[in-house]
Short mmCIF file of C-alpha atoms in Angstrom, two decimals:
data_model
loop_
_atom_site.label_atom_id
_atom_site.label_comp_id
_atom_site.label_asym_id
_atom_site.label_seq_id
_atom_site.Cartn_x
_atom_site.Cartn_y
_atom_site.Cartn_z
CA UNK A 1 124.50 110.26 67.84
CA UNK A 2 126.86 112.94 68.33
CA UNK A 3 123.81 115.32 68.83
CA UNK A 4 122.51 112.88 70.98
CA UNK A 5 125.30 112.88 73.81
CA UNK A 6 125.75 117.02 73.47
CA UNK A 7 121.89 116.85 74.36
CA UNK A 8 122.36 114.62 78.12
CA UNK A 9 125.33 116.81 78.56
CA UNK A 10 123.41 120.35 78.65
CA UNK A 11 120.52 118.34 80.36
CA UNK A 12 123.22 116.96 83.05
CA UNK A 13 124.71 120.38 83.60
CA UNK A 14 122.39 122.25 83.50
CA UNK A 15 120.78 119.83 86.84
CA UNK A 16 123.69 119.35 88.47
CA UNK A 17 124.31 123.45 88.56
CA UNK A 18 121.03 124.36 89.53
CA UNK A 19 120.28 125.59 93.38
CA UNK A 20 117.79 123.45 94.28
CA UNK A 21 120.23 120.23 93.20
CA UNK A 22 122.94 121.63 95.20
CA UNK A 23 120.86 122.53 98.41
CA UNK A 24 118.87 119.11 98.31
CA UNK A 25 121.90 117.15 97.72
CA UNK A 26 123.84 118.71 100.97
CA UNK A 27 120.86 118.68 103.56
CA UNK A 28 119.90 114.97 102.43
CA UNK A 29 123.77 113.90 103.23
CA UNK A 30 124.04 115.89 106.19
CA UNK A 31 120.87 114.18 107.32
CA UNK A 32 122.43 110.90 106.16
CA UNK A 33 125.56 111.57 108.35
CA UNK A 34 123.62 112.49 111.28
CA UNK A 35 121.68 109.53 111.13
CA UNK A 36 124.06 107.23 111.05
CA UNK A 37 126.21 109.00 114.13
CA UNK A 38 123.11 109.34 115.97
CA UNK A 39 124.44 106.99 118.33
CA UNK A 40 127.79 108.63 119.24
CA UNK A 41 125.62 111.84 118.74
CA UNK A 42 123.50 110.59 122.12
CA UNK A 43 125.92 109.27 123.81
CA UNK A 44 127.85 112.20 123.46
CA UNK A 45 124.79 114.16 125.11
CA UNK A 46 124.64 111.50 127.79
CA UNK A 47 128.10 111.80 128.57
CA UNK A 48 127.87 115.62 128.97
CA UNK A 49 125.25 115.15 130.97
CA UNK A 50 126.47 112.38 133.52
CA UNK A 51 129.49 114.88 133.84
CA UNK A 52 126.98 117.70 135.11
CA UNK A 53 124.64 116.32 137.10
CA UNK A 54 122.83 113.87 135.27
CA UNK A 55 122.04 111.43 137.98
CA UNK A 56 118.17 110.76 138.89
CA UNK A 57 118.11 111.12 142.63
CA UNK A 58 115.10 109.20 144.61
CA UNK A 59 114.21 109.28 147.63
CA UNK A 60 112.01 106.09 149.24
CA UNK A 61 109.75 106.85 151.81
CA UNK A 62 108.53 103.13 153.61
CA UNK A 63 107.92 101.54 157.43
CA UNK A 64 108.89 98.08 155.37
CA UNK A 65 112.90 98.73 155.65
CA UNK A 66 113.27 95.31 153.90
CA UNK A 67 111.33 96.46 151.29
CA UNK A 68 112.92 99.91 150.91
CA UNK A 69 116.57 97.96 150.84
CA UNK A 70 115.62 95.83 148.56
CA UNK A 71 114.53 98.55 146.05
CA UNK A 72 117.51 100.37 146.78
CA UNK A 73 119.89 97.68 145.95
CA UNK A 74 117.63 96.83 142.43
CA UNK A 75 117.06 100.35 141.06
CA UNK A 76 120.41 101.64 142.60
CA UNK A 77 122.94 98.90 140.55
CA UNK A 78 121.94 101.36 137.61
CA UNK A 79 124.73 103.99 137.17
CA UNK A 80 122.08 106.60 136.41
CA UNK A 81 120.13 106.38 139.44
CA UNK A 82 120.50 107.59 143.40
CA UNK A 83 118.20 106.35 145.86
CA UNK A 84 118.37 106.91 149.67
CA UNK A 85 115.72 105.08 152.01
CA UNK A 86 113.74 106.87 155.05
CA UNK A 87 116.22 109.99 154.96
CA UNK A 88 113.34 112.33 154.75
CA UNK A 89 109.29 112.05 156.05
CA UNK A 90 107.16 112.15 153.18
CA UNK A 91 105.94 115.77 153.67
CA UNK A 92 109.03 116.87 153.65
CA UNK A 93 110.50 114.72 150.53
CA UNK A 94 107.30 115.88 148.60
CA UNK A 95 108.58 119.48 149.38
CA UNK A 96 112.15 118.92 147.77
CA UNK A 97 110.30 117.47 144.59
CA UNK A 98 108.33 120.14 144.36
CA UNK A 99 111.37 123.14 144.95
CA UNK A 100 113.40 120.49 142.18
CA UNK A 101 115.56 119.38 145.02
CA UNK A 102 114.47 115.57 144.26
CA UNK A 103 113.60 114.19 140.95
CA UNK A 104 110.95 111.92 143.18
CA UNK A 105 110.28 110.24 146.12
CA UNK A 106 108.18 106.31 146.38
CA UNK A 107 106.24 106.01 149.03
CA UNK A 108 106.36 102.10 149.30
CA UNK A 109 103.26 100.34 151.64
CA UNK A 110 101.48 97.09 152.21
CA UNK A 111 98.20 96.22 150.12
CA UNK A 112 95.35 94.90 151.06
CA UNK A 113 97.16 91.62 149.63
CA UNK A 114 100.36 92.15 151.83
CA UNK A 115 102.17 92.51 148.71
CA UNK A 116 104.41 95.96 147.96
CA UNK A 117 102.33 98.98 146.66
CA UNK A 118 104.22 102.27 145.80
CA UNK A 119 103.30 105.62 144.73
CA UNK A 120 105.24 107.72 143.40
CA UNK A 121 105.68 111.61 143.51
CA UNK A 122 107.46 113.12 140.50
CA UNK A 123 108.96 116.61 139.12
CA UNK A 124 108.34 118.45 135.67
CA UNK A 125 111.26 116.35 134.29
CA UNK A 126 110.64 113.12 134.77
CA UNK A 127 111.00 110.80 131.81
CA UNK A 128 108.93 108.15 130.62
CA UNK A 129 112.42 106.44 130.65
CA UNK A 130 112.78 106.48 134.24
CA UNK A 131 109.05 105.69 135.23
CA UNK A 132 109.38 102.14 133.46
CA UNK A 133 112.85 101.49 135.24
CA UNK A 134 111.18 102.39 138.30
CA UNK A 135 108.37 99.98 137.92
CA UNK A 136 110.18 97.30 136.86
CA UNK A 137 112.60 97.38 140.32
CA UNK A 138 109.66 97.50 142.18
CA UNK A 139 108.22 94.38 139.98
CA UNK A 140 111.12 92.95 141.38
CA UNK A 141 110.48 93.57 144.71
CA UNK A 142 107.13 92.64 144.77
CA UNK A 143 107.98 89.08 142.98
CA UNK A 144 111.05 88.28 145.99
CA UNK A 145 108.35 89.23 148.27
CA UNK A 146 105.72 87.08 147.00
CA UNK A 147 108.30 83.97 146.81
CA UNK A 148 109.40 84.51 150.15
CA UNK A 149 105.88 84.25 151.63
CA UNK A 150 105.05 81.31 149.46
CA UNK A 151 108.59 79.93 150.12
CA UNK A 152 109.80 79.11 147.20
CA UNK A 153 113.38 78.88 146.70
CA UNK A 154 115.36 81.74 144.24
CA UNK A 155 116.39 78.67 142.10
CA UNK A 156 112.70 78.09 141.31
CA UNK A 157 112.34 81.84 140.60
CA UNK A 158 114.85 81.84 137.99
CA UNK A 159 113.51 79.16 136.66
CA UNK A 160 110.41 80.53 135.74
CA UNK A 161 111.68 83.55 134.89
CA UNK A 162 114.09 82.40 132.25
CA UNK A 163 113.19 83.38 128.36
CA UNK A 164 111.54 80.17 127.23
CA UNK A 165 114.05 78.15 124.73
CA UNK A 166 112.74 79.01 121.32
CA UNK A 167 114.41 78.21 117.77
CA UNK A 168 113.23 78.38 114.00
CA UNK A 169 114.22 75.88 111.82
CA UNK A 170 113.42 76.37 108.05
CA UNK A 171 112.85 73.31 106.13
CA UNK A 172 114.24 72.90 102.53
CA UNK A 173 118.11 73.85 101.22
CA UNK A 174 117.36 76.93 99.96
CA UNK A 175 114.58 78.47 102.68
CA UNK A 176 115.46 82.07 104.24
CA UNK A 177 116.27 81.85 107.63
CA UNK A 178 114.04 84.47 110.12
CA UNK A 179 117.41 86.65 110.05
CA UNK A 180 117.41 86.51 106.45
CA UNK A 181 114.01 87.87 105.99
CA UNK A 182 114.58 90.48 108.62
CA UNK A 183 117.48 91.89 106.46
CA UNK A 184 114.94 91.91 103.39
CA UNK A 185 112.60 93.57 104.75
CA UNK A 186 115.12 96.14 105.74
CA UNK A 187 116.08 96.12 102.54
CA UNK A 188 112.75 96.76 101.20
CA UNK A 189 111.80 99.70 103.34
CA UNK A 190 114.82 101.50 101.92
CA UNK A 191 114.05 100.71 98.21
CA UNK A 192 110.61 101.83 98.56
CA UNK A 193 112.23 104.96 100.07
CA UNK A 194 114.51 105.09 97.03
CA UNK A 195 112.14 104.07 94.24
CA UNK A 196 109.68 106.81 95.50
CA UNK A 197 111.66 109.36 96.10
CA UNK A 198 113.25 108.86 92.87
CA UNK A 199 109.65 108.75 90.83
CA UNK A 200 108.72 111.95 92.96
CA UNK A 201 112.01 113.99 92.01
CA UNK A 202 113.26 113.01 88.84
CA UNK A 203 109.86 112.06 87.41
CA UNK A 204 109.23 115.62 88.12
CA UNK A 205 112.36 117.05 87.12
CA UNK A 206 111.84 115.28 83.48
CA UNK A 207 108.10 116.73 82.83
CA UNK A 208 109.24 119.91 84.04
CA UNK A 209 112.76 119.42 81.60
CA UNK A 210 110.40 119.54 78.78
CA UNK A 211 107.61 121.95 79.85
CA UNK A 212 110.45 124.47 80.41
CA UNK A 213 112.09 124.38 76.92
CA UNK A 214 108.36 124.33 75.47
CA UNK A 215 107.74 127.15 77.18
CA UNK A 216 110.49 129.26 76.19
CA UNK A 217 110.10 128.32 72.62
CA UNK A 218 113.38 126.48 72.81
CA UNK A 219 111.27 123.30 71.56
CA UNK A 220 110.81 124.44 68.28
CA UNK A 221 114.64 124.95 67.62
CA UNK A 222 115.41 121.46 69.10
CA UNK A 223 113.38 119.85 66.88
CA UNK A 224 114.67 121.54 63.65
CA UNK A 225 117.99 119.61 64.85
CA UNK A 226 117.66 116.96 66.55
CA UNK A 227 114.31 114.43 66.09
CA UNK A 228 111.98 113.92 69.25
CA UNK A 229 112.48 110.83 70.24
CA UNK A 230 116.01 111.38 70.59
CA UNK A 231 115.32 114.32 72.67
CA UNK A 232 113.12 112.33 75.30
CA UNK A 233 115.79 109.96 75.60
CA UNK A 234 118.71 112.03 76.04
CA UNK A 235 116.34 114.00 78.90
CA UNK A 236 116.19 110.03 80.54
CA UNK A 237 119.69 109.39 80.36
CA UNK A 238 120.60 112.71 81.56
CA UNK A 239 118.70 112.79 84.58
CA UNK A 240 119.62 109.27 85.17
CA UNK A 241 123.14 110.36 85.07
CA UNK A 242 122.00 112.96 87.44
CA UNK A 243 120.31 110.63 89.70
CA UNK A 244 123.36 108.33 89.34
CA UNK A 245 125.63 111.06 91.02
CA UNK A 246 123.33 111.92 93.81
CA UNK A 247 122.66 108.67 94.61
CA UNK A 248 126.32 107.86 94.46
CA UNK A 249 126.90 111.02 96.82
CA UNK A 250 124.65 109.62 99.73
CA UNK A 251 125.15 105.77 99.39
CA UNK A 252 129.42 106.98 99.72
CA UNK A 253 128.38 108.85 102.32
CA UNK A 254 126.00 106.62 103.83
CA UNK A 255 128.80 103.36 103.99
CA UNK A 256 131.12 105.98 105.54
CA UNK A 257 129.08 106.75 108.03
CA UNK A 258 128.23 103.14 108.64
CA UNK A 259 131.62 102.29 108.77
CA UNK A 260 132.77 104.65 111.46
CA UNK A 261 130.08 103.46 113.54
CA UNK A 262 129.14 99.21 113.11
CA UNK A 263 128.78 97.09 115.63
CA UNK A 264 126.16 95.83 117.74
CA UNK A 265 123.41 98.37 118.08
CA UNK A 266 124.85 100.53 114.85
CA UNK A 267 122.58 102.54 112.44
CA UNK A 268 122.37 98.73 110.13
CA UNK A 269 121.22 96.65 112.98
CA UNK A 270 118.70 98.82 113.76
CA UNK A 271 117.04 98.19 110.45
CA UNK A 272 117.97 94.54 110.51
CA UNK A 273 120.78 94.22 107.80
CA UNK A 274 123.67 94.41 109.24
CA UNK A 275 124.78 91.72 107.08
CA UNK A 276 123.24 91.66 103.28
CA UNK A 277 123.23 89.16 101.04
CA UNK A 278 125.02 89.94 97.69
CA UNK A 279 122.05 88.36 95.48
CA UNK A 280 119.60 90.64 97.34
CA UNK A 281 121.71 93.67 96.80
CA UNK A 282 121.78 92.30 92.90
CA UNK A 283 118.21 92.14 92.70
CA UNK A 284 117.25 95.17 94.25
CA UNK A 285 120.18 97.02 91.43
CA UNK A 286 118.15 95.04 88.71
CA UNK A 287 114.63 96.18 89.43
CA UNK A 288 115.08 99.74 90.62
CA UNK A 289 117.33 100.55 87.13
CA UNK A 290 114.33 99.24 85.70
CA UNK A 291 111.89 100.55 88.02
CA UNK A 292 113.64 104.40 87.23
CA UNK A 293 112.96 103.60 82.82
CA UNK A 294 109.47 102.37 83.18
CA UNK A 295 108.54 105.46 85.44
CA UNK A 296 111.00 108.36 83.48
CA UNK A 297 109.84 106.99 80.30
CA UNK A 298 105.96 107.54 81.68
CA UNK A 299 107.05 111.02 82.99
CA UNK A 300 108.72 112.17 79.78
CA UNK A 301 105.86 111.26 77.63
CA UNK A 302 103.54 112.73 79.70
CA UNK A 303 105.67 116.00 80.33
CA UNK A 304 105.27 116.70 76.43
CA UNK A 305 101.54 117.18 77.00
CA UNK A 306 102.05 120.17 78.79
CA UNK A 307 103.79 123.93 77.88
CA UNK A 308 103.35 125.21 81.69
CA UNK A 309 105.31 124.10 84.50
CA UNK A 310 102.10 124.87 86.61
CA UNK A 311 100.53 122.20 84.62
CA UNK A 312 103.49 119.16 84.51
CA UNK A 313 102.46 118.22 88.16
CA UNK A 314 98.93 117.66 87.49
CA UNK A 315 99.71 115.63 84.40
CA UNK A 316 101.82 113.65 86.33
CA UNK A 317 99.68 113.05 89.18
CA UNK A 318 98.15 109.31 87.35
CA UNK A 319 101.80 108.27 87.89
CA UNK A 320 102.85 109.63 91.37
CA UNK A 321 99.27 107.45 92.11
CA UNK A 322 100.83 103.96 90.66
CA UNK A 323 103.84 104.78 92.80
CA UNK A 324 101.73 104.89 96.11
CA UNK A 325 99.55 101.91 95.39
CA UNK A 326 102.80 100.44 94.77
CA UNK A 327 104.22 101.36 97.81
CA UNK A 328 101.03 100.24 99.92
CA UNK A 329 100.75 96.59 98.42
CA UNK A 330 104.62 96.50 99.43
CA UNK A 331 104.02 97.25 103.14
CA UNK A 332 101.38 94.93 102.96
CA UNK A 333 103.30 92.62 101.43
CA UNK A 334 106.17 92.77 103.69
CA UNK A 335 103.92 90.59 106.63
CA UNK A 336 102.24 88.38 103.63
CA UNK A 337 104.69 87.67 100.50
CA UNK A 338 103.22 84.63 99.44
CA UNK A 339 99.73 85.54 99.12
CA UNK A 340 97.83 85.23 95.39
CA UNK A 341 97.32 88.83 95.57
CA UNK A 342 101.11 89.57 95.88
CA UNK A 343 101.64 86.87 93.58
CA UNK A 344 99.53 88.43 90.83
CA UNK A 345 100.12 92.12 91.59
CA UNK A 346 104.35 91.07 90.86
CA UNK A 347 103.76 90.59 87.13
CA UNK A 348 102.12 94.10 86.58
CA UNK A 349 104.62 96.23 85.26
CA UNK A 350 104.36 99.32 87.35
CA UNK A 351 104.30 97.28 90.46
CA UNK A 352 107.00 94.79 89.60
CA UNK A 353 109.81 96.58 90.70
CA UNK A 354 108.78 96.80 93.92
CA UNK A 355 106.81 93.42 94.48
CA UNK A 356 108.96 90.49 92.54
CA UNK A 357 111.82 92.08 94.74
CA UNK A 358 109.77 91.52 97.72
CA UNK A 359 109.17 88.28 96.63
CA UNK A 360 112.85 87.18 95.45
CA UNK A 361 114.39 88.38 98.71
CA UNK A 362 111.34 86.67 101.05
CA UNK A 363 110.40 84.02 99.29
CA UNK A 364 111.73 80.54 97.68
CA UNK A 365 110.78 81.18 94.27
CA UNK A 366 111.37 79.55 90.78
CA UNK A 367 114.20 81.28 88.75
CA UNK A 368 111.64 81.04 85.73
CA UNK A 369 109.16 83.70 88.25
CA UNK A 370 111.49 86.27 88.08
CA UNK A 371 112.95 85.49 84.63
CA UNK A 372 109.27 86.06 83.75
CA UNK A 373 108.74 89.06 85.54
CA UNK A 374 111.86 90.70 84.44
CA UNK A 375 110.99 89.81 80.54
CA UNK A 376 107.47 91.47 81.61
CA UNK A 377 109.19 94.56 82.56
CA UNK A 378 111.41 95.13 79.94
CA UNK A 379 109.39 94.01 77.45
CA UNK A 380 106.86 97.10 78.79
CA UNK A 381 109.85 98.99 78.41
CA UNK A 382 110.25 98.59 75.17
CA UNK A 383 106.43 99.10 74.39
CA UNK A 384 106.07 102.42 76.35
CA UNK A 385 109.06 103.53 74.86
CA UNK A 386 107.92 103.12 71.56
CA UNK A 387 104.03 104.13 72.30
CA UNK A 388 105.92 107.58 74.24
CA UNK A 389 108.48 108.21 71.30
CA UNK A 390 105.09 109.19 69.55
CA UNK A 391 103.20 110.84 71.69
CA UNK A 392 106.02 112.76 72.83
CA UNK A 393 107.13 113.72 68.91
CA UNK A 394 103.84 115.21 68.88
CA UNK A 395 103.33 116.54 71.86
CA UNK A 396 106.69 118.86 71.89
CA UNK A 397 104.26 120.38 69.06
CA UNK A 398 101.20 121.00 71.38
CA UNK A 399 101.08 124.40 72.82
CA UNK A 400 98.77 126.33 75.04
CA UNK A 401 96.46 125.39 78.22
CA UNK A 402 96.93 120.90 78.45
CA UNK A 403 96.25 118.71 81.35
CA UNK A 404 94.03 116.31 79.98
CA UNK A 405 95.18 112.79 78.91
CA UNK A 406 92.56 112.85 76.23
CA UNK A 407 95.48 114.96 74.42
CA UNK A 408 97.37 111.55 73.73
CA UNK A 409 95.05 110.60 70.66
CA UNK A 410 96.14 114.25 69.06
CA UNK A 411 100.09 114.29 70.20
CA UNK A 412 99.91 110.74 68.63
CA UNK A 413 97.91 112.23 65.25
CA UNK A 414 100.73 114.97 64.73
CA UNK A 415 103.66 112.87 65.02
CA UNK A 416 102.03 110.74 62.07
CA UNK A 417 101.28 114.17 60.19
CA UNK A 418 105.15 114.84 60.90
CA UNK A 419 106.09 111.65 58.83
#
């Protein structure tokens, strides 16, 4: 055992010194930290710009002065907006656009209808932003005009106007609310993110472990000392360890961040979970520790085929591929939970993780479901752990050119040889 604990140490260490740790871990939290003060961040920009002169300045060009007022008093109630009415000829206002004197003149007219028409003459830096603003004002105008002919009272405008009253109401004690399922399916979106990246990168980082020490001969050392199987597990633990820290790093990181900047419209609400349930965030824990075993198990039995890094990728590949169908039946998912397909597709073991989460946090489901599903998981665990412990004691013993998975049924004959 004592073997066992030196061997995650040097694995840990000799991770968490390595470049390509070090640089990944500081551009993913600077990333993180930018991210969540992307809102100061713009309205710092904003700021600086409303200082200078940030201020879109119109010019309306219209023989309907009622018209031209009324647009004036709409669009100009927004701080970030000028607007002057008949101060220029049209001509002439076109010429200011053009020399950037005017971010745009409206030209407002009568239709064919009698309703409002406008066109509108723009610079090189006028924003998609402003455009909509604009047309909505002049939606505005066109509307008041329209009552006013059909005389119909403001009251009655408002009236119709007014967001229809609209309420869900979810039958049964335990049913998720709509706000409920909104902060699931934020929370899903980031475990996907989480559960792939970590099959991507530490899957990777545990074939290439042992295709590195096979490589340099160190292999055949190890096992003099220490027996296989304890060698793929102390590679798990100790990039789980590593993962651990990392993951540690950015979630600290990440709550600080969140922290210095909740509140309505913070980097949380935007995903929909500003406030998360404690059984959700229990769940998730549950199936992406077991998620990371099934998957680094997979990747370290796998990564003993091979002696070349060149090759560990390619061996991999099968795996990345359960990851993305994974990660496609979730999105899917995500609008339909309670389909059979979903249903069925929750008890496969390298979809679980994923899915029955989905499931628990969107759905009303039996406590014997996900009992089931767990006991499915583990127990697949267990039987890839014990089907890899072989394959891996022989395949540390496989040299040269490997990246077929035919080269199971001989890594599994040499570890019976070895007994």
């Amino acid at each position: 055992m004592n073997k066992f604990f030196i061997m995650v140490a040097q694995t840990f260490k000799s991770r968490v010194k390595s470049k390509s740790f070090v640089i990944t871990t500081a551009i993913t939290l600077a990333l993180i930290l930018v991210l969540t003060n992307l809102q100061t961040i713009m309205e710092t920009f904003d700021r600086g710009e409303e200082d200078g002169d940030g201020t879109t300045e119109i010019s309306v060009v219209s023989d309907e002065a009622e018209w031209a007022s009324l647009f004036q008093d709409i669009l100009g109630a927004e701080d970030s907006f000028s607007v002057t009415v008949n101060e220029r000829e049209l001509d002439k206002a076109r010429a200011e656009v053009e020399n950037g004197g005017l971010d745009s003149v409206i030209e407002i007219k009568a239709g064919e209808s009698g309703l409002p028409e406008a066109t509108e003459y723009v610079g090189e830096q006028t924003t998609p932003m402003n455009s909509e603003m604009i047309q909505q004002a002049l939606q505005q105008v066109k509307m008041a005009v329209a009552a006013d002919e059909a005389q119909v009272d403001s009251e009655t405008i408002e009236a119709i106007n007014a967001p229809v009253a609209y309420e869900t109401v979810t039958l049964g004690e335990e049913g998720n609310s709509e706000e409920e399922m909104q902060q699931t399916q934020g929370l899903v979106y980031v475990m996907l993110f989480l559960l792939y990246l970590t099959v991507m990168m530490y899957g990777s980082m545990i074939a290439t472990e042992v295709a590195t020490e096979k490589s340099s001969r160190v292999m055949e050392i190890l096992i003099s000392s220490v027996s296989p199987v304890s060698q793929m597990f102390a590679k798990i633990t100790g990039i789980a360890l590593l993962g651990l820290l990392q993951f540690s790093l950015i979630l600290g990181v990440g709550y600080f961040g969140v922290q210095q900047n909740s509140g309505e419209g913070s980097f949380l609400e935007s995903f929909g979970i500003g406030d998360i349930q404690m059984n959700i965030i229990l769940y998730g824990m549950v199936f992406f520790v077991l998620g990371y075993f099934l998957y680094a198990t997979l990747a370290a039995t796998l990564g003993s085929l091979v002696s070349r890094l060149e090759d560990a990728q390619q061996m991999i590949s099968p795996m990345i591929y359960l990851i993305i169908i994974a990660f496609f039946i979730s999105v899917f998912g995500l609008n339909a939970p309670d389909t059979p397909f979903i249903t069925f597709t929750s008890y496969i073991p390298f979809f679980s993780p994923l899915i029955m989460f989905l499931r628990v946090g969107m759905l009303d489901i039996p406590s014997w479901e996900v009992a089931l599903s767990i006991g499915v998981l583990v127990g697949s665990i267990v039987v890839l752990a014990l089907i890899g412990a072989r394959v891996y004691k022989g395949g540390v013993l496989m040299y040269g050119k490997s990246s077929s998975l035919k080269d199971i049924k001989q890594a599994m004959q040499l570890s019976k040889r070895e007994k």
